[in-house]
């Protein structure tokens, strides 16, 4: 359980040595990772270094060229969301609609941490990297699930985080993997040994900063956002030098002037019932609230290699429900934002909900895909699934909104203002679509999202900034007597219409994967992991994992065999049954 | 220093008072007197000794043990268990007692004499003690059901985690003293405990009738 997760010590070197010798005994059928002498600071003793059979040569270095082509890589799974466009679309079709019924577990790996799992497995040349709650990393043999090394980050005494001690995975780049930790550090590990190469501070955890996201590696930079929108942080995206951890640039998601245009309507044209006069009076009194305005970035930016821009979404303002302390539009909270990759300079933004008091913010990662504009012309687009339950479709050049989809979940009473005793509104504060990444299949013009339906009441109660403590400005309360459920929804982003929708018995959180085999894979809090026909929504296969499957699946191919892999660890936020398993499936 | 033991006994002289924490208008006279004595002693004793690094953390911790228990079990049920509590949480409480956002005269005196590294060291010391078994009975079916409903509504385990074990700056609640739990939830509701307004917001969104069953449930875990 949780305490035990903290009481064992890392024995990575020993484990790795064992893995190597075991592989060597088994010969060429089980090639170990190609091993070069580990660089300082932690060099393995000479007798432990075994030259493995180099079947394909050393392909374990993740070059920028490999990353650029990750979406067309039918062997590896190199980026958290599949590729820089974040399609989560795997191009191998060995596992497909006609044979998915034969999908069986190939192996199950159990981590030492039985707590919420949100990891996207990364696979590089047959080596898989997964993470767990409390900032652990495991390297596994992707053929067998055998552990190669285990890194347990020694968390500092101060960790301040909302919604679970989660981690969503590593970034792989050249010869290292990168982990962002709960105590707000960025750690570079030797990909072959798990040894720490360098560690950098991201922000001060005592002020409410923490990290659960997987970093993104691109062109020598490691990009990372931050959690903390529930703690009065000032959010950011930072770029660190992949080689030495030096900070290259910081983009503050809250600009010095956060006031904006006093927008009265949301992105869909609905009145948000702002009292603009009262806000202006408050602004005159207290000034711009930018220093504690929140604006976390929970998920990976998409990278447009052609224009050298990144696109990401910014989360809610702090405090979540109390707008009285933060007059103005609260830029760039609840927004799609684009910045220049080299400099971190602002390019464009689009705000979905100005002056949000419902925490119906933007968390699911942005996806780059060509879309039809209002005239039917195909343009580079960027799409995002909101907690509101809409998929928003934007023009990539200026972030402007082209269209928004039909609502994927019931919306009622929007935008009623929170009250002291609580006002009921749908969706509840978890969405719609939470942090869960979508999958996108451009062949069909469809994007796939998983949704929650959780009726809640919104309560407001004003208190001043509490110096890094939880700062909600009220509460979201689940209405226990009302039914909850979820769904898997396919949306045509060129029309905004829902193509198909399948209801699930529980609200959904985790993520989804589409494959060239005409399938989408996603899991549920009750332990079911399912394959759907991506064209029709028909359920073609299911597997009971024994704990909540609330993590984004990945796929990879080794020795000509395609696998689907997913974590089954449950979820803190929705209190789904915890587990500690990584399960890889292949055709029997 | 023998001074520690002698003074700390006097200082925690009101263990059977109903609740000797929090700033209450009707705080027992003896308690306030003890607190004053403690301030004097601290000004003379702890801070100067700390400055000289002549005291080990274990020795410094004796003043804490006077109220929080030598073996981790507080003699007074209204006093929280700190043995085995998470370091980050204990540190933040000491910090907040010192800066006044958590109000308690005794603890303010103690924490006021401590620097950040001393708070961290004391917090670490207690975090490494075993959590005591207070032998509190498991909650009955009805209280358990109420507590689970409350959790479903306001999401306690979203921060206090599975089995209410806590982590980092989130306190463990499982097996904490029932009286302390009940009083603390009440104090969050009234904002008498003011150093975590988000927690107050959540407790205010819960029903007052939930407090007793939640305290029973958490104490019995």
Short mmCIF file of N, CA, C and O in Angstrom, two decimals, chain A residues 1-3 6 114-115 134 155 157-165 182 206 231 420 459 461-464 466-467 469-478 480 572-573 575 578, chain B residues 87-89 91-93 95-96 101 116 120 149 151-154 157-163 165-170 172 191 195-202 204-207:
data_model
loop_
_atom_site.label_atom_id
_atom_site.label_comp_id
_atom_site.label_asym_id
_atom_site.label_seq_id
_atom_site.Cartn_x
_atom_site.Cartn_y
_atom_site.Cartn_z
N UNK A 1 0.83 -1.20 0.00
CA UNK A 1 0.00 0.00 0.00
C UNK A 1 0.87 1.25 0.00
O UNK A 1 2.03 1.21 -0.24
N UNK A 2 0.28 2.32 0.34
CA UNK A 2 0.99 3.58 0.17
C UNK A 2 2.23 3.68 1.06
O UNK A 2 3.28 4.01 0.56
N UNK A 3 2.12 3.34 2.35
CA UNK A 3 3.34 3.49 3.14
C UNK A 3 4.46 2.60 2.62
O UNK A 3 5.60 3.02 2.55
N UNK A 6 6.97 3.64 0.06
CA UNK A 6 8.01 4.61 0.41
C UNK A 6 9.11 3.98 1.24
O UNK A 6 10.01 4.66 1.68
N UNK A 114 0.88 0.50 -5.29
CA UNK A 114 -0.52 0.29 -5.61
C UNK A 114 -1.27 1.59 -5.37
O UNK A 114 -1.81 1.84 -4.29
N UNK A 115 -1.25 2.43 -6.36
CA UNK A 115 -1.96 3.72 -6.29
C UNK A 115 -2.18 4.17 -7.73
O UNK A 115 -1.46 3.77 -8.64
N UNK A 134 3.68 8.63 -7.08
CA UNK A 134 4.86 8.95 -6.26
C UNK A 134 6.15 8.97 -7.08
O UNK A 134 7.24 8.74 -6.56
N UNK A 155 11.26 11.76 -2.91
CA UNK A 155 10.46 12.99 -2.84
C UNK A 155 10.89 13.81 -1.64
O UNK A 155 11.16 13.28 -0.57
N UNK A 157 10.19 16.57 1.43
CA UNK A 157 9.12 16.53 2.43
C UNK A 157 7.87 17.29 2.00
O UNK A 157 6.78 16.99 2.46
N UNK A 158 8.04 18.28 1.12
CA UNK A 158 6.89 19.09 0.73
C UNK A 158 6.41 18.65 -0.65
O UNK A 158 7.12 18.80 -1.64
N UNK A 159 5.24 18.09 -0.67
CA UNK A 159 4.56 17.86 -1.95
C UNK A 159 3.16 18.41 -1.79
O UNK A 159 2.49 18.14 -0.79
N UNK A 160 2.73 19.22 -2.72
CA UNK A 160 1.42 19.85 -2.66
C UNK A 160 0.72 19.57 -3.97
O UNK A 160 1.11 20.11 -5.00
N UNK A 161 -0.24 18.67 -3.93
CA UNK A 161 -0.86 18.31 -5.20
C UNK A 161 -2.33 17.98 -5.01
O UNK A 161 -2.76 17.52 -3.96
N UNK A 162 -3.05 18.26 -6.07
CA UNK A 162 -4.47 17.94 -6.07
C UNK A 162 -4.69 16.74 -6.94
O UNK A 162 -4.01 16.58 -7.95
N UNK A 163 -5.61 15.86 -6.56
CA UNK A 163 -6.16 14.87 -7.48
C UNK A 163 -5.29 13.63 -7.66
O UNK A 163 -5.44 12.92 -8.65
N UNK A 164 -4.43 13.41 -6.70
CA UNK A 164 -3.67 12.16 -6.71
C UNK A 164 -2.20 12.34 -6.97
O UNK A 164 -1.79 13.27 -7.66
N UNK A 165 -1.39 11.39 -6.42
CA UNK A 165 0.08 11.47 -6.58
C UNK A 165 0.53 10.90 -7.91
O UNK A 165 1.54 10.21 -8.01
N UNK A 182 6.48 14.85 -8.38
CA UNK A 182 5.48 15.46 -7.49
C UNK A 182 6.05 16.63 -6.70
O UNK A 182 5.32 17.55 -6.35
N UNK A 206 6.29 24.27 -2.00
CA UNK A 206 5.61 24.86 -0.84
C UNK A 206 4.60 25.93 -1.27
O UNK A 206 3.71 26.30 -0.52
N UNK A 231 -4.13 25.99 -6.02
CA UNK A 231 -3.29 26.47 -4.92
C UNK A 231 -2.80 27.91 -5.10
O UNK A 231 -1.91 28.35 -4.39
N UNK A 420 -23.80 30.07 -2.22
CA UNK A 420 -23.32 29.57 -0.93
C UNK A 420 -23.83 28.17 -0.66
O UNK A 420 -23.10 27.29 -0.20
N UNK A 459 -20.53 25.48 -5.20
CA UNK A 459 -20.66 26.32 -4.00
C UNK A 459 -19.55 27.36 -3.99
O UNK A 459 -18.40 27.03 -4.30
N UNK A 461 -17.50 30.37 -1.62
CA UNK A 461 -17.21 30.84 -0.26
C UNK A 461 -15.86 31.53 -0.34
O UNK A 461 -14.86 30.89 -0.64
N UNK A 462 -15.83 32.81 -0.12
CA UNK A 462 -14.62 33.59 -0.38
C UNK A 462 -13.65 33.59 0.79
O UNK A 462 -14.02 33.86 1.92
N UNK A 463 -12.39 33.26 0.50
CA UNK A 463 -11.33 33.38 1.51
C UNK A 463 -10.08 33.88 0.80
O UNK A 463 -9.88 33.61 -0.37
N UNK A 464 -9.22 34.61 1.54
CA UNK A 464 -8.03 35.17 0.88
C UNK A 464 -6.99 34.11 0.52
O UNK A 464 -7.05 32.97 1.02
N UNK A 466 -4.23 31.61 0.49
CA UNK A 466 -3.69 30.93 1.68
C UNK A 466 -2.24 30.46 1.55
O UNK A 466 -1.89 29.44 2.15
N UNK A 467 -1.43 31.15 0.81
CA UNK A 467 0.02 30.86 0.78
C UNK A 467 0.34 29.42 0.38
O UNK A 467 1.04 28.72 1.08
N UNK A 469 -1.71 26.85 0.06
CA UNK A 469 -2.64 25.80 0.49
C UNK A 469 -3.80 25.70 -0.52
O UNK A 469 -4.01 26.61 -1.32
N UNK A 470 -4.55 24.61 -0.36
CA UNK A 470 -5.70 24.40 -1.23
C UNK A 470 -6.61 25.63 -1.21
O UNK A 470 -6.99 26.11 -0.15
N UNK A 471 -6.94 26.12 -2.39
CA UNK A 471 -7.68 27.39 -2.49
C UNK A 471 -8.76 27.23 -3.54
O UNK A 471 -8.55 27.53 -4.70
N UNK A 472 -9.90 26.73 -3.10
CA UNK A 472 -10.98 26.46 -4.04
C UNK A 472 -11.97 27.61 -4.12
O UNK A 472 -12.64 27.79 -5.12
N UNK A 473 -12.07 28.38 -3.04
CA UNK A 473 -13.07 29.45 -3.02
C UNK A 473 -14.48 28.90 -3.02
O UNK A 473 -15.42 29.52 -3.51
N UNK A 474 -14.63 27.71 -2.44
CA UNK A 474 -15.93 27.04 -2.41
C UNK A 474 -15.72 25.55 -2.59
O UNK A 474 -14.68 25.02 -2.24
N UNK A 475 -16.73 24.90 -3.15
CA UNK A 475 -16.62 23.44 -3.30
C UNK A 475 -17.48 22.96 -4.46
O UNK A 475 -18.48 23.59 -4.81
N UNK A 476 -17.06 21.85 -5.02
CA UNK A 476 -17.89 21.12 -5.98
C UNK A 476 -18.41 19.91 -5.22
O UNK A 476 -17.62 19.21 -4.61
N UNK A 477 -19.67 19.67 -5.30
CA UNK A 477 -20.20 18.56 -4.52
C UNK A 477 -20.97 17.64 -5.44
O UNK A 477 -21.92 18.07 -6.11
N UNK A 478 -20.55 16.41 -5.46
CA UNK A 478 -21.28 15.41 -6.24
C UNK A 478 -22.65 15.20 -5.59
O UNK A 478 -22.76 15.11 -4.37
N UNK A 480 -25.17 12.89 -4.55
CA UNK A 480 -25.06 11.43 -4.41
C UNK A 480 -26.29 10.67 -4.90
O UNK A 480 -26.19 9.49 -5.25
N UNK A 572 -7.46 8.10 -8.27
CA UNK A 572 -7.72 8.80 -7.01
C UNK A 572 -8.94 9.71 -7.12
O UNK A 572 -9.83 9.70 -6.28
N UNK A 573 -8.96 10.48 -8.18
CA UNK A 573 -9.96 11.55 -8.29
C UNK A 573 -11.38 11.00 -8.25
O UNK A 573 -12.27 11.59 -7.65
N UNK A 575 -11.95 7.84 -7.26
CA UNK A 575 -11.88 6.77 -6.27
C UNK A 575 -12.20 5.40 -6.90
O UNK A 575 -12.97 4.62 -6.34
N UNK A 578 -7.92 0.73 -6.84
CA UNK A 578 -6.49 0.85 -7.12
C UNK A 578 -5.87 -0.49 -7.48
O UNK A 578 -6.33 -1.54 -7.03
N UNK B 87 5.82 14.06 7.22
CA UNK B 87 6.75 15.16 7.52
C UNK B 87 6.27 16.50 6.97
O UNK B 87 6.29 17.51 7.65
N UNK B 88 5.84 16.49 5.71
CA UNK B 88 5.44 17.75 5.09
C UNK B 88 4.27 18.38 5.83
O UNK B 88 4.24 19.60 6.06
N UNK B 89 3.33 17.55 6.23
CA UNK B 89 2.17 18.05 6.98
C UNK B 89 2.60 18.64 8.32
O UNK B 89 2.20 19.74 8.69
N UNK B 91 5.49 19.74 9.22
CA UNK B 91 6.24 20.97 9.00
C UNK B 91 5.29 22.15 8.74
O UNK B 91 5.44 23.23 9.32
N UNK B 92 4.33 21.94 7.87
CA UNK B 92 3.42 23.05 7.55
C UNK B 92 2.64 23.51 8.78
O UNK B 92 2.37 24.70 8.94
N UNK B 93 2.28 22.57 9.65
CA UNK B 93 1.55 22.99 10.85
C UNK B 93 2.44 23.84 11.75
O UNK B 93 2.02 24.87 12.26
N UNK B 95 4.98 25.61 10.81
CA UNK B 95 5.12 26.89 10.11
C UNK B 95 3.90 27.78 10.35
O UNK B 95 4.02 28.97 10.62
N UNK B 96 2.72 27.15 10.25
CA UNK B 96 1.49 27.93 10.37
C UNK B 96 1.21 28.36 11.81
O UNK B 96 0.60 29.40 12.05
N UNK B 101 -1.37 31.50 11.23
CA UNK B 101 -2.55 31.12 10.47
C UNK B 101 -3.26 29.92 11.09
O UNK B 101 -4.44 29.72 10.87
N UNK B 116 13.06 27.26 10.30
CA UNK B 116 12.54 26.31 9.32
C UNK B 116 13.25 24.97 9.38
O UNK B 116 12.61 23.92 9.36
N UNK B 120 11.59 21.34 10.17
CA UNK B 120 11.74 20.20 9.25
C UNK B 120 12.32 18.99 9.98
O UNK B 120 11.89 17.86 9.78
N UNK B 149 -20.56 7.93 1.86
CA UNK B 149 -21.38 8.88 1.08
C UNK B 149 -20.74 10.27 1.08
O UNK B 149 -20.68 10.94 0.05
N UNK B 151 -17.64 10.97 1.45
CA UNK B 151 -16.44 10.95 0.59
C UNK B 151 -16.83 11.04 -0.88
O UNK B 151 -16.18 11.75 -1.66
N UNK B 152 -17.90 10.35 -1.24
CA UNK B 152 -18.34 10.41 -2.64
C UNK B 152 -18.76 11.83 -3.02
O UNK B 152 -18.58 12.26 -4.15
N UNK B 153 -19.30 12.56 -2.05
CA UNK B 153 -19.79 13.91 -2.35
C UNK B 153 -18.66 14.92 -2.42
O UNK B 153 -18.62 15.74 -3.34
N UNK B 154 -17.75 14.90 -1.46
CA UNK B 154 -16.74 15.98 -1.42
C UNK B 154 -15.33 15.49 -1.74
O UNK B 154 -14.41 16.29 -1.86
N UNK B 157 -10.82 11.40 -0.27
CA UNK B 157 -9.68 10.57 -0.68
C UNK B 157 -8.96 11.15 -1.90
O UNK B 157 -7.90 10.67 -2.26
N UNK B 158 -9.51 12.19 -2.50
CA UNK B 158 -8.80 12.87 -3.57
C UNK B 158 -7.48 13.46 -3.09
O UNK B 158 -6.53 13.57 -3.85
N UNK B 159 -7.45 13.85 -1.83
CA UNK B 159 -6.19 14.36 -1.26
C UNK B 159 -5.62 13.41 -0.20
O UNK B 159 -4.42 13.20 -0.13
N UNK B 160 -6.49 12.88 0.66
CA UNK B 160 -6.00 12.03 1.75
C UNK B 160 -5.69 10.61 1.27
O UNK B 160 -5.19 9.80 2.05
N UNK B 161 -6.01 10.34 0.05
CA UNK B 161 -5.63 9.11 -0.67
C UNK B 161 -6.32 7.86 -0.12
O UNK B 161 -7.07 7.90 0.84
N UNK B 162 -6.04 6.77 -0.84
CA UNK B 162 -6.68 5.51 -0.53
C UNK B 162 -6.42 5.11 0.91
O UNK B 162 -5.31 5.31 1.42
N UNK B 163 -7.43 4.59 1.57
CA UNK B 163 -7.34 4.16 2.97
C UNK B 163 -6.99 5.34 3.90
O UNK B 163 -6.57 5.13 5.03
N UNK B 165 -4.49 7.31 4.03
CA UNK B 165 -3.13 7.25 4.54
C UNK B 165 -2.37 8.56 4.39
O UNK B 165 -1.32 8.74 5.00
N UNK B 166 -2.87 9.48 3.54
CA UNK B 166 -2.17 10.74 3.34
C UNK B 166 -0.81 10.55 2.69
O UNK B 166 -0.38 9.43 2.41
N UNK B 167 -0.15 11.68 2.48
CA UNK B 167 1.19 11.65 1.87
C UNK B 167 1.70 13.08 1.82
O UNK B 167 0.93 13.99 1.56
N UNK B 168 2.98 13.26 2.06
CA UNK B 168 3.57 14.59 1.89
C UNK B 168 2.94 15.61 2.84
O UNK B 168 3.05 15.49 4.06
N UNK B 169 2.26 16.59 2.26
CA UNK B 169 1.62 17.61 3.09
C UNK B 169 0.18 17.26 3.44
O UNK B 169 -0.51 18.04 4.09
N UNK B 170 -0.29 16.10 2.98
CA UNK B 170 -1.66 15.67 3.30
C UNK B 170 -1.62 14.72 4.48
O UNK B 170 -0.98 13.68 4.42
N UNK B 172 -2.25 11.87 7.27
CA UNK B 172 -2.93 10.60 7.48
C UNK B 172 -4.09 10.85 8.43
O UNK B 172 -3.94 11.50 9.47
N UNK B 191 -14.32 27.59 10.40
CA UNK B 191 -13.10 28.33 10.05
C UNK B 191 -12.32 28.74 11.30
O UNK B 191 -11.44 29.60 11.24
N UNK B 195 -6.07 27.54 8.73
CA UNK B 195 -4.86 27.45 7.89
C UNK B 195 -5.04 26.56 6.67
O UNK B 195 -4.07 26.20 6.02
N UNK B 196 -6.25 26.19 6.37
CA UNK B 196 -6.50 25.50 5.10
C UNK B 196 -7.92 25.80 4.64
O UNK B 196 -8.84 25.01 4.83
N UNK B 197 -8.10 26.99 4.06
CA UNK B 197 -9.45 27.40 3.67
C UNK B 197 -10.12 26.45 2.69
O UNK B 197 -11.34 26.30 2.70
N UNK B 198 -9.32 25.78 1.84
CA UNK B 198 -9.90 24.82 0.90
C UNK B 198 -10.55 23.67 1.65
O UNK B 198 -11.62 23.18 1.30
N UNK B 199 -9.88 23.24 2.72
CA UNK B 199 -10.43 22.17 3.55
C UNK B 199 -11.71 22.66 4.24
O UNK B 199 -12.69 21.92 4.35
N UNK B 200 -11.70 23.91 4.66
CA UNK B 200 -12.92 24.49 5.24
C UNK B 200 -14.05 24.50 4.22
O UNK B 200 -15.19 24.14 4.53
N UNK B 201 -13.73 24.89 3.01
CA UNK B 201 -14.76 24.92 1.96
C UNK B 201 -15.39 23.55 1.79
O UNK B 201 -16.62 23.42 1.67
N UNK B 202 -14.55 22.52 1.80
CA UNK B 202 -15.07 21.17 1.59
C UNK B 202 -15.91 20.72 2.78
O UNK B 202 -16.98 20.13 2.62
N UNK B 204 -17.51 22.60 4.77
CA UNK B 204 -18.77 23.37 4.78
C UNK B 204 -19.74 22.83 3.73
O UNK B 204 -20.96 22.96 3.88
N UNK B 205 -19.19 22.25 2.68
CA UNK B 205 -20.07 21.64 1.68
C UNK B 205 -20.62 20.31 2.17
O UNK B 205 -21.67 19.85 1.71
N UNK B 206 -19.90 19.69 3.11
CA UNK B 206 -20.42 18.47 3.72
C UNK B 206 -21.49 18.85 4.74
O UNK B 206 -21.63 20.02 5.09
N UNK B 207 -22.24 17.86 5.18
CA UNK B 207 -23.27 18.15 6.16
C UNK B 207 -22.69 18.01 7.57
O UNK B 207 -21.81 17.18 7.81
#
